[in-house]
C-alpha positions as a LaTeX table, in Angstrom:
\begin{tabular}{lrrr}
\hline
Residue & $x$ (\AA) & $y$ (\AA) & $z$ (\AA) \\
\hline
Gln1 & $-20.48$ & $-11.35$ & 122.59 \\
His2 & $-21.53$ & $-7.68$ & 121.52 \\
Ala3 & $-23.56$ & $-8.96$ & 118.58 \\
Gly4 & $-26.33$ & $-10.66$ & 120.12 \\
Leu5 & $-27.38$ & $-7.09$ & 121.19 \\
Trp6 & $-27.86$ & $-6.15$ & 117.90 \\
Ser7 & $-31.66$ & $-5.70$ & 116.54 \\
Leu8 & $-32.37$ & $-8.05$ & 113.90 \\
Glu9 & $-33.67$ & $-5.18$ & 111.81 \\
Ala10 & $-30.23$ & $-4.05$ & 111.23 \\
Arg11 & $-28.67$ & $-7.06$ & 109.76 \\
Val12 & $-25.52$ & $-5.31$ & 110.42 \\
Arg13 & $-22.32$ & $-7.53$ & 110.11 \\
Ile14 & $-19.80$ & $-7.41$ & 112.25 \\
Leu15 & $-16.37$ & $-7.63$ & 110.71 \\
Gly16 & $-13.77$ & $-8.34$ & 113.58 \\
Ala17 & $-10.26$ & $-7.33$ & 113.41 \\
Glu18 & $-9.01$ & $-10.56$ & 112.20 \\
Arg19 & $-10.96$ & $-10.00$ & 108.98 \\
Arg20 & $-9.17$ & $-7.24$ & 108.05 \\
Ser21 & $-6.26$ & $-4.95$ & 108.99 \\
Met22 & $-6.23$ & $-1.56$ & 111.25 \\
Ser23 & $-3.78$ & 0.31 & 109.73 \\
Gly24 & $-5.05$ & 3.74 & 109.61 \\
Val25 & $-6.60$ & 3.63 & 112.63 \\
Gly26 & $-6.59$ & 7.75 & 114.06 \\
Val27 & $-6.10$ & 9.34 & 111.40 \\
Pro28 & $-9.00$ & 10.78 & 109.04 \\
Ser29 & $-10.86$ & 9.29 & 106.65 \\
Leu30 & $-9.21$ & 9.71 & 102.92 \\
Ser31 & $-11.88$ & 8.21 & 101.28 \\
Arg32 & $-15.01$ & 10.10 & 99.15 \\
Pro33 & $-18.03$ & 9.49 & 101.41 \\
Thr34 & $-21.37$ & 7.78 & 99.48 \\
Ala35 & $-25.10$ & 8.90 & 99.53 \\
Val36 & $-27.08$ & 7.51 & 102.55 \\
Thr37 & $-30.74$ & 7.46 & 101.39 \\
Arg38 & $-32.25$ & 6.90 & 104.60 \\
Ser39 & $-32.07$ & 7.43 & 108.08 \\
Pro40 & $-31.61$ & 4.99 & 110.71 \\
Val41 & $-34.23$ & 4.22 & 112.95 \\
Gly42 & $-33.95$ & 6.63 & 116.22 \\
Tyr43 & $-31.82$ & 9.30 & 114.32 \\
Ala44 & $-33.52$ & 12.94 & 114.72 \\
Pro45 & $-30.59$ & 15.74 & 114.92 \\
Thr46 & $-31.96$ & 18.90 & 113.60 \\
Val47 & $-28.90$ & 20.77 & 112.47 \\
His48 & $-25.22$ & 19.48 & 112.22 \\
Pro49 & $-22.85$ & 21.25 & 114.90 \\
Tyr50 & $-20.31$ & 21.83 & 112.88 \\
Leu51 & $-22.49$ & 24.24 & 110.78 \\
Ile52 & $-22.67$ & 26.34 & 113.39 \\
Ser53 & $-19.70$ & 28.60 & 113.59 \\
Glu54 & $-17.92$ & 27.96 & 117.03 \\
Thr55 & $-16.32$ & 31.35 & 116.42 \\
Val56 & $-16.41$ & 34.27 & 114.24 \\
Gly57 & $-13.83$ & 36.18 & 115.58 \\
Val58 & $-16.04$ & 37.79 & 117.98 \\
Arg59 & $-14.76$ & 40.68 & 120.27 \\
Pro60 & $-15.71$ & 40.10 & 123.32 \\
Arg61 & $-18.01$ & 43.51 & 123.60 \\
Pro62 & $-17.77$ & 44.89 & 126.90 \\
Pro63 & $-21.26$ & 46.23 & 128.79 \\
Pro64 & $-22.88$ & 49.55 & 128.20 \\
Gly65 & $-20.36$ & 52.19 & 129.63 \\
Arg66 & $-18.15$ & 49.80 & 130.64 \\
Gly67 & $-14.41$ & 49.59 & 128.71 \\
Arg68 & $-16.29$ & 50.14 & 125.00 \\
Arg69 & $-13.88$ & 51.67 & 122.76 \\
Arg70 & $-14.63$ & 54.02 & 119.96 \\
Arg71 & $-14.55$ & 51.88 & 116.67 \\
Glu72 & $-12.32$ & 53.16 & 113.88 \\
Pro73 & $-13.83$ & 53.69 & 110.81 \\
Gly74 & $-13.28$ & 50.75 & 108.55 \\
Arg75 & $-12.36$ & 48.42 & 111.23 \\
Glu76 & $-14.89$ & 45.78 & 112.17 \\
Pro77 & $-15.37$ & 42.50 & 114.09 \\
Val78 & $-16.61$ & 39.78 & 113.35 \\
Arg79 & $-20.32$ & 39.90 & 114.97 \\
Arg80 & $-22.34$ & 36.72 & 116.16 \\
Gly81 & $-26.05$ & 36.40 & 116.07 \\
His82 & $-28.27$ & 36.98 & 112.65 \\
Val83 & $-26.64$ & 38.20 & 109.78 \\
Thr84 & $-29.31$ & 39.45 & 107.12 \\
Pro85 & $-28.18$ & 37.09 & 103.76 \\
Thr86 & $-27.05$ & 38.69 & 100.72 \\
Ala87 & $-26.52$ & 36.40 & 97.59 \\
Pro88 & $-23.16$ & 37.49 & 95.64 \\
Ala89 & $-23.36$ & 38.01 & 91.94 \\
Ala90 & $-20.29$ & 35.14 & 91.95 \\
Val91 & $-17.75$ & 33.50 & 94.31 \\
Ile92 & $-14.43$ & 33.04 & 92.61 \\
Val93 & $-12.52$ & 30.07 & 94.23 \\
Met94 & $-8.94$ & 30.15 & 93.48 \\
Ala95 & $-7.41$ & 26.65 & 93.37 \\
Ala96 & $-4.78$ & 27.18 & 90.73 \\
Gly97 & $-1.75$ & 26.82 & 92.87 \\
Lys98 & 0.79 & 23.68 & 92.74 \\
Gly99 & 1.26 & 23.19 & 96.44 \\
Thr100 & 5.11 & 22.45 & 95.89 \\
Arg101 & 5.59 & 22.18 & 99.49 \\
Met102 & 3.10 & 19.23 & 99.91 \\
Arg103 & 5.63 & 17.27 & 98.26 \\
Ser104 & 2.97 & 15.45 & 96.70 \\
Val105 & 1.66 & 14.07 & 93.42 \\
Thr106 & $-2.04$ & 14.85 & 94.15 \\
Pro107 & $-2.63$ & 18.73 & 93.77 \\
Lys108 & $-3.01$ & 20.39 & 96.89 \\
Val109 & $-6.73$ & 21.34 & 97.25 \\
Leu110 & $-6.95$ & 17.55 & 96.49 \\
His111 & $-5.81$ & 16.81 & 100.10 \\
Arg112 & $-8.44$ & 15.76 & 102.28 \\
Ile113 & $-9.53$ & 16.51 & 105.86 \\
Gly114 & $-12.51$ & 15.73 & 107.56 \\
Gly115 & $-13.64$ & 13.48 & 105.11 \\
Arg116 & $-13.56$ & 16.70 & 102.20 \\
Ser117 & $-10.70$ & 17.57 & 100.12 \\
Leu118 & $-9.62$ & 21.17 & 100.77 \\
Val119 & $-11.52$ & 22.36 & 97.54 \\
Asp120 & $-14.51$ & 20.67 & 98.78 \\
His121 & $-14.67$ & 22.67 & 102.05 \\
Ala122 & $-13.94$ & 25.91 & 100.67 \\
Val123 & $-16.99$ & 25.11 & 97.53 \\
Thr124 & $-19.51$ & 24.09 & 100.62 \\
Ala125 & $-18.82$ & 27.16 & 102.52 \\
Ala126 & $-19.18$ & 29.43 & 99.54 \\
Arg127 & $-22.14$ & 27.44 & 98.27 \\
Gly128 & $-23.95$ & 28.56 & 101.48 \\
Leu129 & $-23.81$ & 32.11 & 100.06 \\
Glu130 & $-26.53$ & 31.02 & 97.59 \\
Pro131 & $-24.26$ & 32.66 & 94.78 \\
Gln132 & $-25.89$ & 33.66 & 91.60 \\
His133 & $-22.63$ & 32.04 & 89.83 \\
Leu134 & $-19.87$ & 29.75 & 91.27 \\
Val135 & $-16.49$ & 29.20 & 89.98 \\
Val136 & $-13.08$ & 27.96 & 90.90 \\
Val137 & $-10.44$ & 28.49 & 89.00 \\
Val138 & $-7.37$ & 25.53 & 87.91 \\
Arg139 & $-4.48$ & 25.03 & 86.41 \\
His140 & $-1.71$ & 22.33 & 88.14 \\
Glu141 & $-3.53$ & 18.87 & 87.32 \\
Arg142 & $-6.67$ & 20.77 & 86.30 \\
Asp143 & $-8.24$ & 17.27 & 84.85 \\
Ala144 & $-8.05$ & 16.15 & 87.98 \\
Val145 & $-9.16$ & 19.01 & 89.33 \\
Ile146 & $-12.42$ & 18.89 & 87.28 \\
Ala147 & $-12.95$ & 15.71 & 87.48 \\
His148 & $-13.29$ & 15.95 & 91.62 \\
Leu149 & $-15.33$ & 19.36 & 91.39 \\
Ala150 & $-17.66$ & 17.48 & 88.73 \\
Glu151 & $-18.37$ & 14.66 & 91.63 \\
Val152 & $-18.65$ & 16.96 & 94.67 \\
Ala153 & $-19.64$ & 20.56 & 92.70 \\
Pro154 & $-21.37$ & 19.76 & 89.98 \\
Asp155 & $-22.95$ & 23.27 & 89.94 \\
Ala156 & $-19.44$ & 24.95 & 89.90 \\
Val157 & $-17.54$ & 26.49 & 86.50 \\
Pro158 & $-14.05$ & 26.04 & 86.32 \\
Ala159 & $-12.09$ & 28.22 & 84.51 \\
Asp160 & $-8.37$ & 28.33 & 83.38 \\
Gln161 & $-5.54$ & 30.31 & 84.97 \\
Asp162 & $-2.98$ & 30.75 & 81.81 \\
Glu163 & 0.59 & 31.11 & 82.58 \\
Val164 & 0.50 & 34.46 & 83.73 \\
Pro165 & 1.36 & 33.97 & 87.66 \\
Gly166 & $-0.67$ & 35.45 & 90.51 \\
Thr167 & $-4.11$ & 35.85 & 92.53 \\
Gly168 & $-4.90$ & 38.86 & 90.08 \\
Arg169 & $-4.49$ & 36.91 & 87.30 \\
Ala170 & $-6.29$ & 34.04 & 88.64 \\
Val171 & $-9.12$ & 35.89 & 89.72 \\
Ala172 & $-9.34$ & 37.88 & 86.22 \\
Cys173 & $-9.52$ & 34.46 & 84.64 \\
Gly174 & $-12.49$ & 33.71 & 86.74 \\
Leu175 & $-14.17$ & 36.88 & 85.97 \\
Ala176 & $-13.57$ & 36.02 & 82.36 \\
Ser177 & $-15.61$ & 33.12 & 82.66 \\
Leu178 & $-18.81$ & 35.50 & 83.72 \\
Pro179 & $-21.29$ & 37.26 & 82.36 \\
Glu180 & $-19.68$ & 40.70 & 81.13 \\
Ser181 & $-22.95$ & 42.35 & 82.41 \\
Leu182 & $-22.09$ & 40.71 & 85.77 \\
Thr183 & $-22.99$ & 43.19 & 88.53 \\
Gly184 & $-22.71$ & 43.29 & 92.32 \\
Pro185 & $-20.59$ & 41.80 & 94.96 \\
Val186 & $-18.29$ & 38.79 & 93.57 \\
Val187 & $-16.37$ & 36.91 & 96.86 \\
Val188 & $-13.05$ & 35.61 & 96.39 \\
Thr189 & $-11.93$ & 32.92 & 98.43 \\
Ser190 & $-8.98$ & 30.44 & 98.24 \\
Gly191 & $-9.19$ & 26.19 & 98.01 \\
Asp192 & $-6.83$ & 25.77 & 100.88 \\
Val193 & $-8.52$ & 27.30 & 103.48 \\
Pro194 & $-10.96$ & 24.89 & 104.89 \\
Leu195 & $-11.91$ & 25.87 & 108.61 \\
Leu196 & $-13.58$ & 29.18 & 106.77 \\
Asp197 & $-17.35$ & 28.92 & 107.20 \\
Thr198 & $-20.11$ & 30.34 & 105.53 \\
Ser199 & $-21.09$ & 32.28 & 108.86 \\
Thr200 & $-18.04$ & 34.46 & 108.48 \\
Leu201 & $-18.54$ & 35.01 & 105.15 \\
Gln202 & $-22.11$ & 36.10 & 105.30 \\
Ala203 & $-20.47$ & 38.66 & 107.54 \\
Leu204 & $-17.98$ & 40.07 & 105.16 \\
Leu205 & $-20.73$ & 40.32 & 102.77 \\
Ala206 & $-23.12$ & 42.18 & 104.73 \\
Gln207 & $-20.40$ & 44.38 & 105.73 \\
His208 & $-19.92$ & 45.32 & 102.51 \\
Thr209 & $-22.91$ & 45.79 & 101.31 \\
Glu210 & $-24.02$ & 47.94 & 104.23 \\
Arg211 & $-20.80$ & 50.35 & 103.77 \\
Gly212 & $-21.20$ & 49.76 & 99.95 \\
Asp213 & $-17.58$ & 49.57 & 99.69 \\
Ala214 & $-15.20$ & 48.64 & 96.35 \\
Val215 & $-13.72$ & 46.35 & 98.41 \\
Thr216 & $-14.06$ & 44.93 & 101.84 \\
Leu217 & $-11.35$ & 42.12 & 102.98 \\
Leu218 & $-10.91$ & 39.50 & 105.79 \\
Thr219 & $-7.81$ & 40.29 & 107.94 \\
Thr220 & $-6.56$ & 39.05 & 111.05 \\
Glu221 & $-4.04$ & 39.69 & 113.49 \\
Leu222 & $-1.15$ & 37.19 & 114.43 \\
Asp223 & 1.89 & 37.71 & 117.11 \\
Asp224 & 3.96 & 36.71 & 114.44 \\
Pro225 & 3.20 & 38.16 & 110.79 \\
Ser226 & 5.81 & 36.81 & 108.99 \\
Gly227 & 5.17 & 35.93 & 105.73 \\
Tyr228 & 1.65 & 37.35 & 104.99 \\
Gly229 & 0.53 & 40.50 & 103.71 \\
Arg230 & 0.48 & 43.43 & 105.90 \\
Ile231 & $-2.60$ & 45.51 & 106.37 \\
Val232 & $-1.62$ & 49.42 & 106.13 \\
Arg233 & $-4.48$ & 51.87 & 107.30 \\
Glu234 & $-4.50$ & 55.56 & 107.33 \\
Ala235 & $-4.73$ & 57.64 & 110.60 \\
Asp236 & $-8.68$ & 57.15 & 110.55 \\
Gly237 & $-8.42$ & 53.20 & 110.79 \\
Thr238 & $-9.33$ & 53.15 & 106.44 \\
Val239 & $-7.78$ & 50.52 & 104.92 \\
Ser240 & $-5.15$ & 52.06 & 102.02 \\
Ala241 & $-3.34$ & 48.92 & 100.65 \\
Ile242 & $-1.75$ & 45.76 & 101.36 \\
Val243 & 2.12 & 45.00 & 101.44 \\
Glu244 & 3.32 & 41.49 & 100.25 \\
Gln245 & 5.95 & 40.32 & 102.94 \\
Arg246 & 8.85 & 40.94 & 100.25 \\
Asp247 & 7.86 & 44.08 & 99.24 \\
Ala248 & 7.06 & 45.79 & 102.82 \\
Thr249 & 9.39 & 48.23 & 104.73 \\
Glu250 & 10.70 & 47.84 & 108.25 \\
Ala251 & 7.90 & 49.74 & 109.48 \\
Gln252 & 5.46 & 48.01 & 107.55 \\
Arg253 & 6.76 & 44.56 & 108.57 \\
Ala254 & 6.01 & 45.51 & 112.12 \\
Ile255 & 2.56 & 45.66 & 111.79 \\
Arg256 & 0.88 & 42.71 & 113.25 \\
Glu257 & $-2.59$ & 43.02 & 111.13 \\
Ile258 & $-2.35$ & 40.58 & 108.30 \\
Asn259 & $-4.40$ & 39.70 & 105.13 \\
Ala260 & $-5.88$ & 36.46 & 105.05 \\
Gly261 & $-7.11$ & 36.01 & 101.66 \\
Val262 & $-10.86$ & 36.49 & 101.80 \\
Tyr263 & $-12.50$ & 39.69 & 99.92 \\
Val264 & $-15.61$ & 41.17 & 98.45 \\
Phe265 & $-14.92$ & 43.35 & 95.60 \\
Asp266 & $-17.67$ & 45.51 & 93.62 \\
Ala267 & $-17.97$ & 43.56 & 90.27 \\
Ala268 & $-17.46$ & 47.11 & 88.12 \\
His269 & $-14.45$ & 48.35 & 90.61 \\
Leu270 & $-13.03$ & 45.00 & 89.97 \\
Arg271 & $-13.18$ & 44.68 & 86.41 \\
Thr272 & $-11.27$ & 48.28 & 86.11 \\
Ala273 & $-8.66$ & 47.53 & 88.68 \\
Leu274 & $-7.28$ & 44.43 & 87.63 \\
Ala275 & $-7.12$ & 45.89 & 84.08 \\
Thr276 & $-4.57$ & 48.20 & 85.46 \\
Leu277 & $-2.20$ & 45.59 & 87.60 \\
Gly278 & 1.24 & 44.63 & 86.37 \\
Thr279 & 4.07 & 42.51 & 87.51 \\
Asp280 & 6.32 & 45.33 & 89.11 \\
Asn281 & 6.92 & 43.55 & 92.39 \\
Asp282 & 9.82 & 41.04 & 94.01 \\
Gln283 & 8.14 & 37.70 & 92.91 \\
Gly284 & 6.95 & 39.43 & 89.41 \\
Glu285 & 3.60 & 38.35 & 89.98 \\
Val286 & 0.08 & 39.79 & 89.66 \\
Tyr287 & $-1.21$ & 41.01 & 93.11 \\
Leu288 & $-4.81$ & 40.57 & 93.91 \\
Thr289 & $-3.69$ & 43.08 & 96.42 \\
Asp290 & $-3.33$ & 45.66 & 94.68 \\
Val291 & $-6.94$ & 46.29 & 93.99 \\
Val292 & $-7.22$ & 47.64 & 97.58 \\
Ala293 & $-4.82$ & 50.33 & 96.81 \\
His294 & $-6.19$ & 51.16 & 93.47 \\
Ala295 & $-9.96$ & 51.45 & 95.31 \\
His296 & $-8.40$ & 53.62 & 97.73 \\
Gln297 & $-6.60$ & 55.79 & 95.36 \\
Ala298 & $-9.51$ & 56.63 & 93.52 \\
Gly299 & $-11.36$ & 57.62 & 96.47 \\
Arg300 & $-13.80$ & 54.55 & 96.92 \\
Pro301 & $-14.36$ & 52.62 & 100.18 \\
Thr302 & $-12.43$ & 50.02 & 101.45 \\
Ser303 & $-13.04$ & 48.29 & 104.99 \\
Ala304 & $-11.45$ & 45.30 & 106.39 \\
Leu305 & $-13.67$ & 42.71 & 109.05 \\
Val306 & $-11.05$ & 41.47 & 111.71 \\
Val307 & $-11.60$ & 37.30 & 112.78 \\
Thr308 & $-9.77$ & 36.96 & 115.79 \\
Asp309 & $-10.23$ & 33.10 & 115.67 \\
His310 & $-7.10$ & 32.36 & 113.12 \\
Trp311 & $-8.07$ & 29.02 & 112.53 \\
Leu312 & $-10.81$ & 30.39 & 110.16 \\
Val313 & $-8.19$ & 31.71 & 107.96 \\
Glu314 & $-5.70$ & 29.33 & 108.41 \\
Gly315 & $-4.70$ & 28.19 & 104.73 \\
Cys316 & $-2.86$ & 24.62 & 104.13 \\
Asn317 & 0.71 & 25.02 & 102.22 \\
Asp318 & 2.17 & 21.47 & 103.73 \\
Arg319 & 1.81 & 18.54 & 105.21 \\
Ala320 & 2.23 & 19.58 & 108.55 \\
Gln321 & $-0.39$ & 22.50 & 108.11 \\
Leu322 & $-2.83$ & 19.69 & 106.96 \\
Ala323 & $-2.15$ & 17.84 & 110.19 \\
Glu324 & $-2.62$ & 20.54 & 112.24 \\
Leu325 & $-5.85$ & 21.75 & 110.28 \\
Gly326 & $-7.54$ & 18.32 & 110.48 \\
Ala327 & $-6.71$ & 18.14 & 114.23 \\
Glu328 & $-8.36$ & 21.64 & 114.69 \\
Leu329 & $-11.63$ & 20.60 & 112.31 \\
Asn330 & $-11.46$ & 17.23 & 114.19 \\
Arg331 & $-11.89$ & 19.07 & 117.62 \\
Arg332 & $-14.07$ & 21.52 & 116.52 \\
Ile333 & $-16.51$ & 18.72 & 115.14 \\
Leu334 & $-16.57$ & 16.58 & 118.02 \\
Arg335 & $-17.11$ & 19.43 & 120.23 \\
Gly336 & $-20.53$ & 20.11 & 118.68 \\
Trp337 & $-21.48$ & 16.95 & 118.42 \\
Met338 & $-20.56$ & 16.44 & 122.77 \\
Ala339 & $-22.72$ & 19.72 & 122.68 \\
Gln340 & $-25.80$ & 18.39 & 120.87 \\
Gly341 & $-25.57$ & 15.46 & 123.54 \\
Val342 & $-23.25$ & 12.47 & 121.97 \\
Gly343 & $-20.80$ & 11.01 & 124.54 \\
Val344 & $-16.96$ & 10.97 & 123.39 \\
Val345 & $-14.46$ & 8.51 & 126.01 \\
Asp346 & $-11.37$ & 9.91 & 124.77 \\
Pro347 & $-11.39$ & 13.36 & 121.96 \\
Ala348 & $-8.07$ & 12.89 & 121.62 \\
Ser349 & $-8.03$ & 9.41 & 119.41 \\
Thr350 & $-11.73$ & 9.97 & 118.03 \\
Trp351 & $-12.40$ & 10.96 & 114.77 \\
Val352 & $-15.60$ & 12.22 & 112.84 \\
Asp353 & $-15.85$ & 13.09 & 109.67 \\
Val354 & $-17.88$ & 16.89 & 109.02 \\
Thr355 & $-20.38$ & 14.38 & 106.73 \\
Ala356 & $-21.38$ & 11.91 & 108.95 \\
Glu357 & $-24.21$ & 12.28 & 111.32 \\
Leu358 & $-24.92$ & 11.29 & 115.13 \\
Ala359 & $-27.89$ & 10.97 & 117.24 \\
Gln360 & $-28.39$ & 11.93 & 120.98 \\
Asp361 & $-26.85$ & 9.55 & 123.66 \\
Val362 & $-24.60$ & 8.13 & 121.07 \\
Ile363 & $-21.18$ & 6.60 & 122.99 \\
Leu364 & $-18.41$ & 6.76 & 120.86 \\
Glu365 & $-15.33$ & 4.70 & 123.06 \\
Gln366 & $-11.96$ & 5.37 & 122.32 \\
Gly367 & $-10.01$ & 5.23 & 118.84 \\
Val368 & $-13.37$ & 5.05 & 116.96 \\
Leu369 & $-13.22$ & 6.32 & 113.48 \\
Val370 & $-16.71$ & 7.74 & 111.82 \\
Arg371 & $-16.05$ & 8.69 & 108.38 \\
Gly372 & $-18.25$ & 9.51 & 105.38 \\
Thr373 & $-22.40$ & 9.56 & 105.40 \\
Thr374 & $-22.30$ & 6.97 & 108.64 \\
Arg375 & $-25.52$ & 7.18 & 110.74 \\
Ile376 & $-25.24$ & 6.64 & 114.13 \\
Gly377 & $-29.09$ & 6.31 & 115.82 \\
Gln378 & $-29.99$ & 7.56 & 119.37 \\
Gly379 & $-28.51$ & 5.63 & 122.41 \\
Ala380 & $-26.19$ & 3.57 & 119.77 \\
Arg381 & $-22.61$ & 2.33 & 121.39 \\
Val382 & $-19.77$ & 2.17 & 119.13 \\
Gly383 & $-17.14$ & $-0.26$ & 120.81 \\
Ala384 & $-13.27$ & 1.04 & 121.12 \\
Tyr385 & $-10.98$ & 1.26 & 117.53 \\
Ala386 & $-14.01$ & 0.46 & 115.57 \\
Ile387 & $-14.22$ & 2.04 & 112.32 \\
Leu388 & $-17.63$ & 2.94 & 110.37 \\
Thr389 & $-17.83$ & 3.92 & 106.57 \\
Asp390 & $-20.83$ & 4.82 & 105.28 \\
Ala391 & $-22.61$ & 2.94 & 107.56 \\
Val392 & $-26.17$ & 3.07 & 109.38 \\
Ile393 & $-26.40$ & 2.03 & 112.89 \\
Pro394 & $-29.76$ & 1.98 & 114.49 \\
Ala395 & $-31.06$ & 3.10 & 117.21 \\
Gly396 & $-29.59$ & 1.23 & 120.88 \\
Cys397 & $-27.51$ & $-1.04$ & 118.45 \\
Val398 & $-24.14$ & $-2.18$ & 119.79 \\
Val399 & $-21.31$ & $-2.00$ & 117.80 \\
Ala400 & $-18.33$ & $-4.16$ & 119.09 \\
Pro401 & $-15.07$ & $-3.09$ & 119.43 \\
Phe402 & $-12.53$ & $-3.43$ & 116.28 \\
Ser403 & $-15.64$ & $-3.64$ & 114.13 \\
Gln404 & $-15.48$ & $-2.67$ & 110.52 \\
Leu405 & $-18.49$ & $-1.58$ & 108.93 \\
Asp406 & $-19.25$ & $-0.05$ & 105.71 \\
Ala407 & $-22.78$ & 0.74 & 103.38 \\
Asp408 & $-22.48$ & $-3.02$ & 102.48 \\
Ala409 & $-22.11$ & $-4.42$ & 105.48 \\
Ala410 & $-25.18$ & $-2.95$ & 107.02 \\
Gln411 & $-27.10$ & $-4.09$ & 103.84 \\
Ala412 & $-26.23$ & $-7.59$ & 104.88 \\
\hline
\end{tabular}
């Protein structure tokens, strides 16, 4: 009965529930979006709300003279507001892990949430820094990962990690793919931390540059830090080392501040330090974290940027974490769109990919899935349990409940 409310210009075919199975309702898309070349009539958002960091780990700042504490050297909270952009010499994304706990033939970094693979989320955040070089280190199922990178990040250079295990070796292999004359900041991130955003990386890079650090790292504090590397500080608060869980003493295991696995290194120091690293630890791996101790022992400055929003640095190691990260990402996407004037009847059952675009006064009824590069024009209403994939919905249109629309339907 809603079909008659559609604009003739749209020529969108309504496909009822009887035409296709409704299996998969309520879960994020697992299909790669394709490009949409035109915007619908009435579509006019100016910026995607997800690209504005919901929180960048802000520590609340009290009014002047009221409860403000002296900041310890080397311990900086992430700040809101404008951060002067500094383009790094390179970004290295570590994506070589097997992901055994995922129990999947699909490489861990190719699993998807919010319409993108995990590694695509990482590369998107890194690309926002506008680095001179972008490198992704691969090993497990390298051909599949490289093929995916060619699709989503053709500007990224894949670098193969050899049989030597460890994050230190991964970064060394990535660095070897860069020009030997490279100088300046080198950002290192992981391909399985999908909620880390460009804003946080910019803040980390700005602190590194302003302080002239050899190493600047991202940290957070957890009530239960089990399994994570602990941040060891000197009496004045400066970072002296990162100790992995298995190598930590009882006193070090009591530390709640943990390593988030995101760094900015001075390129020259990184080369020098990596050449000295060995595998003399409980796991027999080359630890990238040992570069911090190397800098401290050499008298080079190091510091940490503390994020209080732990989701920004939450990694994905198994299916449960993948689901949790997907749900949190979706919550943030919906919250961002609702702040822009989009109505969401039931956020708990509504899923919107990060690549979709919605205009003001769009209404999404319960159970709606908005996938890929779908664009919905101003004032359009999407009926309950409709699935839109790469569709263009003109302004003022009504999509019938249980409809399934895609790019082909929109051109019919």
